[in-house]
Amino acid sequence: MSDVYAEPTTGTAPTDPATTLARYTTLRLGGPAGRLATATTAEEIVQKVQEAEARDEPVLVLAGGSNVVIGDQGFPGTVVLVRSRGFQVVAEDAETLTVRVEAGEPWDDLVAATVARDWSGLECLSGIPGSAGATPIQNVGAYGQEVAETIIGVQAYDRTHREVVRIEAADCGFAYRGSIFKYSDRWVVLSVDFRLTRSPLSGPVRYAELARAVGVEVGDRVPLADARATVLRLRAGKGMVLDADDPDTWSVGSFFTNPVLEREAYELLRERAADLGEPPSWPGAGDVVKVSAAWLIDKAGFGKGHPGPEGVAISSKHTLALTNRGGTASTSSLVALAREIRDGVHDRFGVALHPEPVLVNCVI
């Protein structure tokens, strides 16, 4: 999940162990910050950003650290740690309610709370690490749901005009794993409004794997608690639920997005993969096809557990997760593994893989 933006920077941050950013990322990698500032309210987030700007320092806004890769040199500026918490109902009617969630609220805590209250709309996004404020940045999605379906507005600090604004969902530029907030240093998300449905049942189950696991047909609805429990079980089986004792979960989740190909490019892929069977794919809007990055990686020779240099490897549970195995692991070794996979897939299939996480002071 993306929960960070960063301005391009040069130089190296001071080497103070107390500011090592590996402490604040799910990868457990990343060098030191020049300065750390903790913000526990929306007002403090704005204040800390403005103070850094007044010092003419670059700014990195970091919440759950679950979808960011920070270079070994760290970040030679101010890192604002977003620790705002809480949510409240700000509008409701007989069938729906609008929930305003602070940017630093842990995402899975929020999902658990909505399921417990019979608020439907987020249940298939269970188990995703990171913060609520990160979800519109990445347009977080899993098991047939995306936050773009329930977000109705985002409160953000506009660094260009130095004012707090509300951005309606239609103006957020939501796309597959993207939005106007991603890769931009203009906006700092402060809170997010979700419109949820009053129902003890999930939305229609769209994802075939989830439908099979919960024992229903695609399109059926199931109790919210069943949907959440099944998603958590499926994610855990892929190493996608954080576990301090399991290095398979020391990752950013899926490292590469599923390629979205024009029809001609997809047909070329099918030709190059003719000896391997039909590539798993899904039709997209217009004449495009989304292809499984995990399948491409595996068929290009990078299977589960594939080792990289110096303490990194592909997860033993899922080929899309690049993991820190501890010891001598570094961001540079993780990046080297990512390049090896990207180049290998392109050589084999002619398809370009693109990283899903935000990269800070490192390049793939």
Coordinates of C-alpha atoms in Angstrom, one line a residue:
M1 CA 0.0 0.0 0.0
S2 CA 1.4 3.4 -0.9
D3 CA 1.6 5.7 2.1
V4 CA 4.3 8.1 1.2
Y5 CA 5.3 10.8 -1.2
A6 CA 8.8 12.1 -1.6
E7 CA 10.6 15.0 -3.4
P8 CA 13.6 14.0 -5.4
T9 CA 16.7 14.5 -3.3
T10 CA 20.4 14.2 -3.4
G11 CA 23.0 13.6 -0.7
T12 CA 23.1 11.4 2.3
A13 CA 21.2 11.8 5.6
P14 CA 23.2 11.8 8.9
T15 CA 23.9 8.3 10.2
D16 CA 22.1 8.4 13.5
P17 CA 20.7 4.9 14.4
A18 CA 17.8 6.6 16.1
T19 CA 16.5 7.9 12.8
T20 CA 17.0 4.8 10.7
L21 CA 13.9 4.5 8.5
A22 CA 14.1 0.7 8.4
R23 CA 12.3 1.0 11.8
Y24 CA 9.3 2.5 10.0
T25 CA 8.9 0.3 7.0
T26 CA 7.5 -3.2 6.6
L27 CA 10.5 -4.1 4.5
R28 CA 12.7 -3.3 7.5
L29 CA 15.1 -1.6 5.1
G30 CA 16.1 2.1 4.5
G31 CA 18.8 4.4 5.7
P32 CA 18.5 7.3 8.2
A33 CA 16.3 10.4 8.1
G34 CA 17.9 13.9 8.4
R35 CA 15.1 14.8 10.8
L36 CA 12.1 12.9 12.2
A37 CA 8.9 14.7 13.2
T38 CA 5.8 12.9 14.6
A39 CA 2.3 14.3 13.9
T40 CA -0.7 13.0 15.8
T41 CA -3.4 15.2 14.3
A42 CA -4.3 16.6 10.9
E43 CA -3.3 20.0 12.2
E44 CA 0.1 18.7 13.3
I45 CA 0.7 17.1 9.9
V46 CA 0.2 20.4 8.2
Q47 CA 2.4 22.2 10.8
K48 CA 5.3 19.7 10.5
V49 CA 5.3 20.0 6.7
Q50 CA 5.2 23.8 6.8
E51 CA 8.0 23.9 9.4
A52 CA 10.2 21.7 7.1
E53 CA 9.3 24.0 4.1
A54 CA 10.3 27.0 6.1
R55 CA 13.7 25.4 6.7
D56 CA 13.9 24.7 2.9
E57 CA 14.2 21.0 3.6
P58 CA 12.8 18.2 1.4
V59 CA 9.8 16.4 3.0
L60 CA 8.9 12.8 3.1
V61 CA 5.5 11.9 4.6
L62 CA 5.4 8.4 6.0
A63 CA 2.6 6.5 7.7
G64 CA 2.5 2.7 7.8
G65 CA 5.6 2.3 5.6
S66 CA 4.0 -0.7 3.8
N67 CA 4.4 0.3 0.2
V68 CA 7.7 2.2 0.1
V69 CA 11.3 1.3 -0.7
I70 CA 13.8 3.7 0.9
G71 CA 17.4 3.7 -0.3
D72 CA 20.3 2.8 1.9
Q73 CA 21.3 6.4 2.0
G74 CA 18.0 7.3 3.7
F75 CA 16.3 10.7 3.3
P76 CA 18.3 13.9 3.9
G77 CA 15.4 16.0 5.0
T78 CA 12.4 15.9 7.3
V79 CA 10.4 12.7 7.6
V80 CA 6.9 13.4 9.0
L81 CA 5.6 10.3 10.7
V82 CA 1.8 10.3 10.4
R83 CA 0.3 9.0 13.7
S84 CA -3.2 10.5 13.6
R85 CA -5.9 8.1 14.7
G86 CA -9.7 7.6 14.8
F87 CA -12.8 7.7 12.7
Q88 CA -16.3 9.1 13.0
V89 CA -19.6 9.0 11.2
V90 CA -20.2 12.4 9.6
A91 CA -23.4 11.6 7.6
E92 CA -25.9 8.8 7.5
D93 CA -29.3 7.7 6.2
A94 CA -31.3 4.5 6.4
E95 CA -29.1 2.5 4.0
T96 CA -25.6 4.1 4.1
L97 CA -23.2 6.1 6.2
T98 CA -20.2 8.2 5.6
V99 CA -17.2 7.5 7.8
R100 CA -14.3 10.0 8.0
V101 CA -11.1 8.3 8.9
E102 CA -7.9 10.0 10.0
A103 CA -4.9 9.4 7.7
G104 CA -2.8 7.6 10.3
E105 CA -5.5 5.1 11.4
P106 CA -4.2 1.5 10.8
W107 CA -6.0 0.2 7.8
D108 CA -6.8 -3.3 9.1
D109 CA -8.1 -1.9 12.4
L110 CA -10.5 0.2 10.4
V111 CA -11.7 -2.8 8.3
A112 CA -12.2 -4.9 11.5
A113 CA -14.2 -2.1 13.1
T114 CA -16.5 -1.8 10.0
V115 CA -17.1 -5.5 9.8
A116 CA -17.9 -5.7 13.5
R117 CA -20.5 -2.9 13.0
D118 CA -22.1 -4.5 10.0
W119 CA -20.8 -1.8 7.6
S120 CA -20.3 -3.3 4.2
G121 CA -17.7 -2.1 1.6
L122 CA -14.2 -2.8 2.9
E123 CA -14.3 -6.4 4.0
C124 CA -12.3 -7.8 1.1
L125 CA -9.5 -5.4 1.9
S126 CA -8.8 -7.1 5.2
G127 CA -5.2 -7.8 6.2
I128 CA -3.6 -5.1 4.1
P129 CA -0.9 -3.3 6.1
G130 CA -0.5 0.4 6.2
S131 CA -2.7 3.4 7.0
A132 CA -6.1 4.6 5.9
G133 CA -4.6 7.8 4.4
A134 CA -2.5 5.6 2.1
T135 CA -5.4 3.9 0.5
P136 CA -6.5 6.7 -2.0
I137 CA -2.9 7.2 -3.0
Q138 CA -2.6 3.7 -4.3
N139 CA -6.3 3.1 -4.9
V140 CA -5.8 0.0 -2.8
G141 CA -7.5 -3.1 -4.1
A142 CA -7.7 -6.8 -3.4
Y143 CA -10.1 -9.7 -3.9
G144 CA -12.4 -7.8 -6.2
Q145 CA -12.7 -4.6 -4.2
E146 CA -11.0 -1.2 -4.6
V147 CA -11.2 1.8 -2.3
A148 CA -12.3 3.9 -5.2
E149 CA -15.7 2.2 -5.0
T150 CA -16.3 3.6 -1.5
I151 CA -14.2 6.8 -1.2
I152 CA -16.4 9.9 -1.7
G153 CA -13.8 12.5 -0.8
V154 CA -10.3 13.2 0.5
Q155 CA -9.2 16.0 2.8
A156 CA -5.6 17.0 1.9
Y157 CA -3.1 19.8 2.4
D158 CA -2.2 21.4 -0.9
R159 CA 1.4 22.4 -0.6
T160 CA 1.3 24.5 -3.8
H161 CA -1.4 26.8 -2.5
R162 CA -0.7 26.2 1.2
E163 CA -4.3 25.4 2.1
V164 CA -6.4 22.4 3.3
V165 CA -8.8 21.3 0.6
R166 CA -11.4 18.6 0.0
I167 CA -11.0 16.6 -3.2
E168 CA -14.1 14.8 -4.4
A169 CA -13.7 11.2 -5.6
A170 CA -14.3 12.2 -9.2
D171 CA -11.3 14.5 -9.1
C172 CA -8.9 12.0 -7.5
G173 CA -7.9 10.4 -10.8
F174 CA -8.4 6.9 -9.5
A175 CA -7.0 4.2 -11.8
Y176 CA -5.5 0.7 -11.4
R177 CA -3.1 1.2 -8.4
G178 CA -3.0 4.9 -9.0
S179 CA -4.4 8.4 -8.4
I180 CA -3.4 12.0 -8.6
F181 CA -1.7 11.6 -5.2
K182 CA 0.7 8.9 -6.2
Y183 CA 4.2 10.1 -7.2
S184 CA 3.2 13.7 -6.4
D185 CA 4.6 15.9 -3.6
R186 CA 1.8 18.4 -3.9
W187 CA -0.8 16.7 -1.7
V188 CA -0.6 15.4 1.9
V189 CA -3.6 13.3 2.7
L190 CA -5.2 14.2 6.1
S191 CA -8.4 12.2 6.2
V192 CA -10.6 10.1 3.9
D193 CA -14.4 9.8 3.7
F194 CA -15.8 6.4 2.9
R195 CA -19.5 5.7 2.1
L196 CA -20.4 2.3 3.4
T197 CA -23.6 0.3 3.3
R198 CA -25.5 -0.8 6.4
S199 CA -25.6 -4.6 5.9
P200 CA -24.4 -7.7 7.6
L201 CA -23.5 -9.1 4.1
S202 CA -20.6 -8.4 1.9
G203 CA -20.9 -6.9 -1.5
P204 CA -21.2 -9.4 -4.4
V205 CA -18.1 -11.6 -4.3
R206 CA -16.3 -10.9 -7.6
Y207 CA -13.0 -12.7 -7.2
A208 CA -13.1 -16.3 -8.2
E209 CA -10.5 -17.5 -5.7
L210 CA -12.4 -15.9 -2.8
A211 CA -15.7 -17.3 -4.0
R212 CA -14.2 -20.8 -4.1
A213 CA -12.6 -20.4 -0.7
V214 CA -15.8 -19.2 1.0
G215 CA -17.9 -21.8 -0.9
V216 CA -20.2 -19.6 -3.0
E217 CA -20.7 -18.6 -6.6
V218 CA -19.2 -15.5 -8.0
G219 CA -21.7 -12.7 -7.5
D220 CA -23.1 -14.2 -4.2
R221 CA -23.0 -12.3 -0.9
V222 CA -21.7 -13.8 2.3
P223 CA -21.6 -12.6 6.0
L224 CA -19.1 -9.9 6.5
A225 CA -17.2 -11.9 9.1
D226 CA -16.9 -14.9 6.7
A227 CA -15.5 -12.7 3.9
R228 CA -13.0 -11.1 6.3
A229 CA -11.8 -14.4 7.8
T230 CA -11.4 -16.0 4.4
V231 CA -9.5 -13.1 3.0
L232 CA -7.2 -13.1 6.0
R233 CA -6.6 -16.8 5.5
L234 CA -5.9 -16.5 1.8
R235 CA -3.5 -13.5 2.4
A236 CA -1.7 -15.3 5.2
G237 CA -1.1 -18.3 3.0
K238 CA 0.7 -16.0 0.6
G239 CA 2.7 -14.2 3.2
M240 CA 0.7 -11.1 2.8
V241 CA -0.3 -10.6 6.5
L242 CA 2.4 -9.0 8.6
D243 CA 4.1 -11.4 11.0
A244 CA 7.1 -10.3 13.0
D245 CA 8.4 -13.9 13.1
D246 CA 8.0 -14.6 9.4
P247 CA 10.5 -13.0 6.9
D248 CA 8.1 -13.9 4.1
T249 CA 6.0 -11.0 5.3
W250 CA 8.9 -8.5 5.5
S251 CA 8.0 -7.0 2.1
V252 CA 5.9 -4.4 0.4
G253 CA 3.4 -6.9 -0.6
S254 CA 3.1 -7.2 -4.4
F255 CA 6.3 -5.6 -5.8
F256 CA 5.1 -5.4 -9.4
T257 CA 1.7 -4.4 -10.8
N258 CA -0.1 -6.6 -13.2
P259 CA 0.8 -5.4 -16.7
V260 CA -2.1 -3.9 -18.6
L261 CA -1.6 -4.6 -22.3
E262 CA -3.2 -3.4 -25.5
R263 CA -4.7 -6.2 -27.5
E264 CA -1.9 -6.4 -30.0
A265 CA 0.7 -6.7 -27.2
Y266 CA -1.3 -9.3 -25.5
E267 CA -1.5 -11.4 -28.6
L268 CA 2.3 -11.2 -29.0
L269 CA 2.6 -12.4 -25.4
R270 CA 0.4 -15.3 -26.2
E271 CA 2.6 -16.3 -29.1
R272 CA 5.8 -16.1 -27.0
A273 CA 4.1 -18.1 -24.2
A274 CA 2.5 -20.7 -26.5
D275 CA 4.5 -23.5 -25.0
L276 CA 3.4 -22.6 -21.4
G277 CA -0.4 -22.4 -21.8
E278 CA -2.7 -19.5 -21.7
P279 CA -1.4 -16.6 -19.6
P280 CA -3.9 -15.8 -16.8
S281 CA -5.6 -12.6 -17.7
W282 CA -8.6 -10.4 -17.2
P283 CA -10.3 -8.0 -19.7
G284 CA -10.0 -4.3 -18.9
A285 CA -11.9 -1.2 -19.9
G286 CA -11.7 -0.8 -23.7
D287 CA -9.6 -3.2 -25.7
V288 CA -6.9 -3.9 -23.0
V289 CA -6.1 -7.0 -21.0
K290 CA -4.6 -7.2 -17.5
V291 CA -2.0 -10.1 -17.2
S292 CA -0.8 -11.9 -14.1
A293 CA 2.6 -10.5 -13.1
A294 CA 3.0 -13.5 -10.8
W295 CA 2.6 -15.9 -13.7
L296 CA 5.0 -14.0 -15.9
I297 CA 7.6 -14.0 -13.1
D298 CA 7.3 -17.7 -12.3
K299 CA 7.4 -18.7 -16.0
A300 CA 10.4 -16.6 -16.7
G301 CA 12.3 -18.7 -14.2
F302 CA 11.9 -16.8 -10.9
G303 CA 9.9 -19.2 -8.7
K304 CA 9.0 -19.0 -5.1
G305 CA 12.1 -18.7 -2.9
H306 CA 14.3 -17.6 -5.7
P307 CA 17.4 -16.1 -4.0
G308 CA 18.7 -12.6 -4.6
P309 CA 22.0 -11.1 -3.4
E310 CA 22.8 -10.4 0.2
G311 CA 19.9 -11.5 2.2
V312 CA 16.9 -10.9 -0.1
A313 CA 14.7 -13.4 -2.0
I314 CA 11.4 -13.9 -3.6
S315 CA 8.9 -15.0 -0.9
S316 CA 8.6 -18.8 -0.5
K317 CA 4.8 -18.2 -0.6
H318 CA 4.2 -15.8 -3.4
T319 CA 6.3 -14.8 -6.4
L320 CA 5.1 -11.2 -6.4
A321 CA 6.7 -10.4 -3.0
L322 CA 10.4 -9.6 -2.7
T323 CA 11.4 -10.1 0.9
N324 CA 14.1 -9.1 3.4
R325 CA 15.5 -12.3 4.9
G326 CA 17.4 -10.5 7.6
G327 CA 21.1 -10.4 8.2
T328 CA 23.0 -8.5 5.5
A329 CA 20.0 -7.5 3.5
S330 CA 20.0 -4.0 2.1
T331 CA 17.8 -1.9 -0.2
S332 CA 20.5 -2.1 -2.9
S333 CA 20.3 -5.9 -2.9
L334 CA 16.5 -5.8 -3.0
V335 CA 16.7 -3.4 -6.0
A336 CA 19.2 -5.7 -7.7
L337 CA 16.8 -8.6 -7.4
A338 CA 13.9 -6.5 -8.7
R339 CA 16.0 -5.5 -11.8
E340 CA 16.9 -9.2 -12.4
I341 CA 13.3 -10.2 -12.4
R342 CA 12.1 -7.2 -14.5
D343 CA 14.8 -7.8 -17.1
G344 CA 14.2 -11.6 -17.1
V345 CA 10.5 -11.2 -17.7
H346 CA 11.1 -8.7 -20.5
D347 CA 13.7 -11.0 -22.2
R348 CA 11.3 -14.0 -22.0
F349 CA 8.0 -12.4 -22.8
G350 CA 8.6 -8.9 -24.1
V351 CA 6.4 -7.5 -21.3
A352 CA 7.6 -4.6 -19.1
L353 CA 7.0 -4.9 -15.3
H354 CA 6.6 -1.8 -13.3
P355 CA 7.1 -1.5 -9.5
E356 CA 4.1 -0.9 -7.3
P357 CA 5.8 0.7 -4.3
V358 CA 7.0 4.3 -4.2
L359 CA 10.8 4.4 -4.5
V360 CA 12.6 6.9 -2.3
N361 CA 16.3 7.6 -3.1
C362 CA 16.6 4.4 -5.1
V363 CA 16.0 3.5 -8.7
I364 CA 15.0 0.2 -10.4

